[in-house]
PDB file of C-alpha atoms in Angstrom:
ATOM      1  CA  MET A   1      81.911 144.247  67.009  1.00 80.00           C
ATOM      2  CA  SER A   2      82.541 145.971  70.261  1.00 93.00           C
ATOM      3  CA  ILE A   3      85.191 144.105  72.142  1.00 97.00           C
ATOM      4  CA  GLU A   4      86.374 145.929  75.258  1.00 97.00           C
ATOM      5  CA  LEU A   5      89.520 144.827  77.005  1.00 98.00           C
ATOM      6  CA  ASN A   6      90.629 145.905  80.429  1.00 98.00           C
ATOM      7  CA  ASN A   7      93.867 144.644  82.036  1.00 98.00           C
ATOM      8  CA  GLU A   8      93.766 144.812  85.816  1.00 97.00           C
ATOM      9  CA  SER A   9      96.147 141.868  86.289  1.00 97.00           C
ATOM     10  CA  GLY A  10      99.478 143.736  86.582  1.00 95.00           C
ATOM     11  CA  VAL A  11     100.839 141.329  83.820  1.00 95.00           C
ATOM     12  CA  ALA A  12     101.490 142.450  80.333  1.00 96.00           C
ATOM     13  CA  VAL A  13      99.121 140.849  77.845  1.00 97.00           C
ATOM     14  CA  ASP A  14      99.209 141.153  74.108  1.00 97.00           C
ATOM     15  CA  GLU A  15      95.855 142.841  74.027  1.00 97.00           C
ATOM     16  CA  ASP A  16      95.939 143.282  70.210  1.00 97.00           C
ATOM     17  CA  ALA A  17      96.252 139.579  69.659  1.00 97.00           C
ATOM     18  CA  VAL A  18      93.488 138.857  72.088  1.00 98.00           C
ATOM     19  CA  GLN A  19      91.230 141.371  70.341  1.00 97.00           C
ATOM     20  CA  ARG A  20      91.960 139.899  66.935  1.00 97.00           C
ATOM     21  CA  LEU A  21      91.244 136.325  68.242  1.00 98.00           C
ATOM     22  CA  ALA A  22      87.973 137.454  69.839  1.00 98.00           C
ATOM     23  CA  ALA A  23      86.929 139.095  66.666  1.00 97.00           C
ATOM     24  CA  PHE A  24      87.968 136.037  64.623  1.00 97.00           C
ATOM     25  CA  ALA A  25      86.005 133.614  67.004  1.00 97.00           C
ATOM     26  CA  LEU A  26      82.863 135.804  66.974  1.00 97.00           C
ATOM     27  CA  ASP A  27      82.963 136.125  63.210  1.00 96.00           C
ATOM     28  CA  ALA A  28      83.452 132.256  62.931  1.00 96.00           C
ATOM     29  CA  MET A  29      80.403 131.711  65.175  1.00 97.00           C
ATOM     30  CA  HIS A  30      78.405 134.279  63.058  1.00 96.00           C
ATOM     31  CA  VAL A  31      77.811 136.659  65.977  1.00 96.00           C
ATOM     32  CA  HIS A  32      76.128 139.917  64.916  1.00 94.00           C
ATOM     33  CA  ALA A  33      78.569 142.739  64.124  1.00 91.00           C
ATOM     34  CA  ASP A  34      76.880 144.891  66.765  1.00 93.00           C
ATOM     35  CA  ALA A  35      77.304 142.464  69.516  1.00 94.00           C
ATOM     36  CA  GLU A  36      79.280 143.512  72.596  1.00 96.00           C
ATOM     37  CA  LEU A  37      81.895 141.582  74.458  1.00 97.00           C
ATOM     38  CA  ALA A  38      84.136 142.604  77.525  1.00 98.00           C
ATOM     39  CA  ILE A  39      87.393 140.770  78.334  1.00 98.00           C
ATOM     40  CA  VAL A  40      88.908 141.506  81.711  1.00 98.00           C
ATOM     41  CA  PHE A  41      92.369 140.281  82.880  1.00 98.00           C
ATOM     42  CA  VAL A  42      92.611 139.994  86.675  1.00 98.00           C
ATOM     43  CA  ASP A  43      95.196 138.841  89.200  1.00 97.00           C
ATOM     44  CA  GLU A  44      94.956 135.642  91.197  1.00 97.00           C
ATOM     45  CA  GLY A  45      93.342 137.219  94.230  1.00 97.00           C
ATOM     46  CA  ALA A  46      90.574 138.857  92.256  1.00 97.00           C
ATOM     47  CA  MET A  47      89.985 135.658  90.338  1.00 98.00           C
ATOM     48  CA  GLU A  48      89.825 133.574  93.490  1.00 97.00           C
ATOM     49  CA  GLN A  49      87.164 135.978  94.845  1.00 97.00           C
ATOM     50  CA  LEU A  50      85.085 135.516  91.662  1.00 97.00           C
ATOM     51  CA  HIS A  51      85.617 131.798  91.639  1.00 96.00           C
ATOM     52  CA  ILE A  52      84.360 131.471  95.247  1.00 96.00           C
ATOM     53  CA  ARG A  53      81.426 133.849  94.623  1.00 96.00           C
ATOM     54  CA  TRP A  54      80.182 132.467  91.327  1.00 95.00           C
ATOM     55  CA  MET A  55      81.268 128.821  91.394  1.00 94.00           C
ATOM     56  CA  ASP A  56      81.580 128.187  95.131  1.00 96.00           C
ATOM     57  CA  GLU A  57      85.087 126.768  94.542  1.00 95.00           C
ATOM     58  CA  PRO A  58      88.329 127.740  96.290  1.00 95.00           C
ATOM     59  CA  GLY A  59      91.489 129.122  94.594  1.00 95.00           C
ATOM     60  CA  PRO A  60      91.909 130.996  91.428  1.00 96.00           C
ATOM     61  CA  THR A  61      90.783 129.489  88.045  1.00 97.00           C
ATOM     62  CA  ASP A  62      92.029 130.308  84.549  1.00 97.00           C
ATOM     63  CA  VAL A  63      88.790 131.759  82.922  1.00 98.00           C
ATOM     64  CA  LEU A  64      85.179 132.600  83.954  1.00 98.00           C
ATOM     65  CA  SER A  65      82.340 133.580  81.585  1.00 97.00           C
ATOM     66  CA  PHE A  66      79.404 135.619  82.484  1.00 97.00           C
ATOM     67  CA  PRO A  67      76.783 135.575  79.649  1.00 96.00           C
ATOM     68  CA  MET A  68      74.381 138.538  79.454  1.00 95.00           C
ATOM     69  CA  ASP A  69      71.794 138.222  76.625  1.00 92.00           C
ATOM     70  CA  GLU A  70      72.197 134.481  76.230  1.00 89.00           C
ATOM     71  CA  LEU A  71      73.110 134.787  72.558  1.00 92.00           C
ATOM     72  CA  ARG A  72      73.719 131.617  70.606  1.00 94.00           C
ATOM     73  CA  PRO A  73      75.759 131.023  67.474  1.00 93.00           C
ATOM     74  CA  GLY A  74      74.234 132.146  64.241  1.00 92.00           C
ATOM     75  CA  THR A  75      74.681 131.042  60.732  1.00 93.00           C
ATOM     76  CA  GLU A  76      76.110 132.674  57.607  1.00 90.00           C
ATOM     77  CA  ASP A  77      72.500 133.448  56.505  1.00 92.00           C
ATOM     78  CA  GLU A  78      71.266 134.344  59.911  1.00 92.00           C
ATOM     79  CA  PRO A  79      73.751 135.834  62.379  1.00 91.00           C
ATOM     80  CA  THR A  80      72.927 136.149  66.071  1.00 92.00           C
ATOM     81  CA  PRO A  81      70.762 139.244  66.908  1.00 90.00           C
ATOM     82  CA  ALA A  82      72.722 142.290  68.212  1.00 91.00           C
ATOM     83  CA  GLY A  83      73.181 142.325  72.011  1.00 94.00           C
ATOM     84  CA  LEU A  84      75.487 141.956  74.951  1.00 96.00           C
ATOM     85  CA  LEU A  85      77.318 138.723  74.673  1.00 96.00           C
ATOM     86  CA  GLY A  86      78.759 139.111  78.127  1.00 97.00           C
ATOM     87  CA  ASP A  87      82.047 139.204  80.051  1.00 98.00           C
ATOM     88  CA  ILE A  88      85.082 136.903  80.098  1.00 98.00           C
ATOM     89  CA  VAL A  89      87.489 137.061  82.960  1.00 98.00           C
ATOM     90  CA  VAL A  90      90.944 135.650  82.504  1.00 98.00           C
ATOM     91  CA  CYS A  91      93.842 135.180  84.977  1.00 98.00           C
ATOM     92  CA  PRO A  92      97.203 135.551  83.160  1.00 98.00           C
ATOM     93  CA  GLN A  93      99.022 134.164  86.183  1.00 97.00           C
ATOM     94  CA  VAL A  94      97.127 130.931  85.995  1.00 98.00           C
ATOM     95  CA  ALA A  95      97.388 130.910  82.282  1.00 98.00           C
ATOM     96  CA  GLU A  96     101.206 131.143  82.638  1.00 97.00           C
ATOM     97  CA  GLU A  97     101.307 128.045  84.849  1.00 97.00           C
ATOM     98  CA  GLN A  98      99.033 126.099  82.495  1.00 97.00           C
ATOM     99  CA  ALA A  99     101.133 127.160  79.451  1.00 97.00           C
ATOM    100  CA  ARG A 100     104.335 125.856  81.068  1.00 97.00           C
ATOM    101  CA  THR A 101     102.573 122.517  81.714  1.00 96.00           C
ATOM    102  CA  ALA A 102     101.155 122.313  78.229  1.00 96.00           C
ATOM    103  CA  GLY A 103     104.472 123.321  76.611  1.00 97.00           C
ATOM    104  CA  HIS A 104     103.350 126.412  74.728  1.00 96.00           C
ATOM    105  CA  SER A 105     103.512 130.184  75.241  1.00 97.00           C
ATOM    106  CA  THR A 106     101.500 132.167  77.763  1.00 97.00           C
ATOM    107  CA  LEU A 107      99.938 134.052  74.890  1.00 97.00           C
ATOM    108  CA  ASP A 108      98.822 130.855  73.257  1.00 97.00           C
ATOM    109  CA  GLU A 109      97.199 129.817  76.525  1.00 98.00           C
ATOM    110  CA  ILE A 110      95.473 133.139  76.912  1.00 98.00           C
ATOM    111  CA  LEU A 111      94.148 132.930  73.376  1.00 98.00           C
ATOM    112  CA  LEU A 112      92.921 129.429  74.093  1.00 98.00           C
ATOM    113  CA  LEU A 113      91.162 130.664  77.305  1.00 98.00           C
ATOM    114  CA  THR A 114      89.573 133.603  75.497  1.00 98.00           C
ATOM    115  CA  CYS A 115      88.209 131.257  72.794  1.00 98.00           C
ATOM    116  CA  HIS A 116      87.002 128.900  75.469  1.00 98.00           C
ATOM    117  CA  GLY A 117      85.313 131.747  77.349  1.00 98.00           C
ATOM    118  CA  ILE A 118      83.581 132.931  74.164  1.00 98.00           C
ATOM    119  CA  LEU A 119      82.263 129.533  73.448  1.00 98.00           C
ATOM    120  CA  HIS A 120      80.800 129.375  76.996  1.00 97.00           C
ATOM    121  CA  LEU A 121      79.170 132.815  76.468  1.00 97.00           C
ATOM    122  CA  LEU A 122      77.524 131.265  73.303  1.00 97.00           C
ATOM    123  CA  GLY A 123      76.107 128.372  75.345  1.00 96.00           C
ATOM    124  CA  PHE A 124      78.585 125.649  74.863  1.00 97.00           C
ATOM    125  CA  ASP A 125      79.656 123.490  77.811  1.00 95.00           C
ATOM    126  CA  HIS A 126      81.795 120.477  78.518  1.00 94.00           C
ATOM    127  CA  ALA A 127      79.995 118.793  81.457  1.00 93.00           C
ATOM    128  CA  GLU A 128      79.100 115.746  79.280  1.00 95.00           C
ATOM    129  CA  PRO A 129      81.396 113.836  76.941  1.00 96.00           C
ATOM    130  CA  ASP A 130      79.470 114.681  73.789  1.00 96.00           C
ATOM    131  CA  GLU A 131      79.303 118.414  74.925  1.00 96.00           C
ATOM    132  CA  LYS A 132      82.964 118.398  75.499  1.00 96.00           C
ATOM    133  CA  ALA A 133      83.738 116.879  72.143  1.00 97.00           C
ATOM    134  CA  GLU A 134      81.712 119.524  70.354  1.00 96.00           C
ATOM    135  CA  MET A 135      83.031 122.479  72.397  1.00 97.00           C
ATOM    136  CA  PHE A 136      86.669 121.409  72.253  1.00 97.00           C
ATOM    137  CA  GLY A 137      86.354 120.577  68.535  1.00 97.00           C
ATOM    138  CA  LEU A 138      85.042 124.028  67.758  1.00 97.00           C
ATOM    139  CA  GLN A 139      87.659 125.596  69.961  1.00 97.00           C
ATOM    140  CA  GLY A 140      90.443 123.743  68.050  1.00 97.00           C
ATOM    141  CA  GLU A 141      88.940 124.740  64.657  1.00 97.00           C
ATOM    142  CA  ILE A 142      88.810 128.386  65.697  1.00 98.00           C
ATOM    143  CA  LEU A 143      92.360 128.400  67.155  1.00 98.00           C
ATOM    144  CA  ARG A 144      93.799 126.614  64.093  1.00 97.00           C
ATOM    145  CA  GLY A 145      91.958 129.083  61.822  1.00 97.00           C
ATOM    146  CA  PHE A 146      93.288 132.139  63.743  1.00 97.00           C
ATOM    147  CA  ALA A 147      96.812 130.686  63.839  1.00 95.00           C
ATOM    148  CA  ALA A 148      96.735 130.296  60.050  1.00 93.00           C
ATOM    149  CA  GLN A 149      95.475 133.859  59.589  1.00 89.00           C
ATOM    150  CA  ARG A 150      98.325 135.153  61.900  1.00 84.00           C
ATOM    151  CA  ARG A 151     100.869 133.297  59.885  1.00 83.00           C
ATOM    152  CA  GLY A 152      99.464 134.745  56.697  1.00 78.00           C
ATOM    153  CA  ARG A 153      99.959 138.332  58.033  1.00 62.00           C
TER     154      ARG A 153
END
């Protein structure tokens, strides 16, 4: 799997942990080994510009996802085709604020946002209650599985 990370935020991010989480999530969703994903960390100003341009909403947000080839989750027997999954943009400054409110580490919040972004790239949404239950359920499963794997290291 090709997972490219680019930190333009000016904030230190544990890129190794993010890379491992992304690989774990893509594997859990049976995404083809040749799929490509880009994760970019930006500051609040850059995130606000993207938020206005693409969502027509003011202020910075935590994560934005930009799907490319509209890949969908595969199965163990039939993974997704190879292709460009897309780009995820995360704002560590917003993640830090949200982590304080949630009572966990900034890294945990960044991992959550990365997982959330990957699920959006795979077509999941949370606009309707049933969609939200499915997406957040998968997100929780992936994050718990990744946490268990990290503890086992």
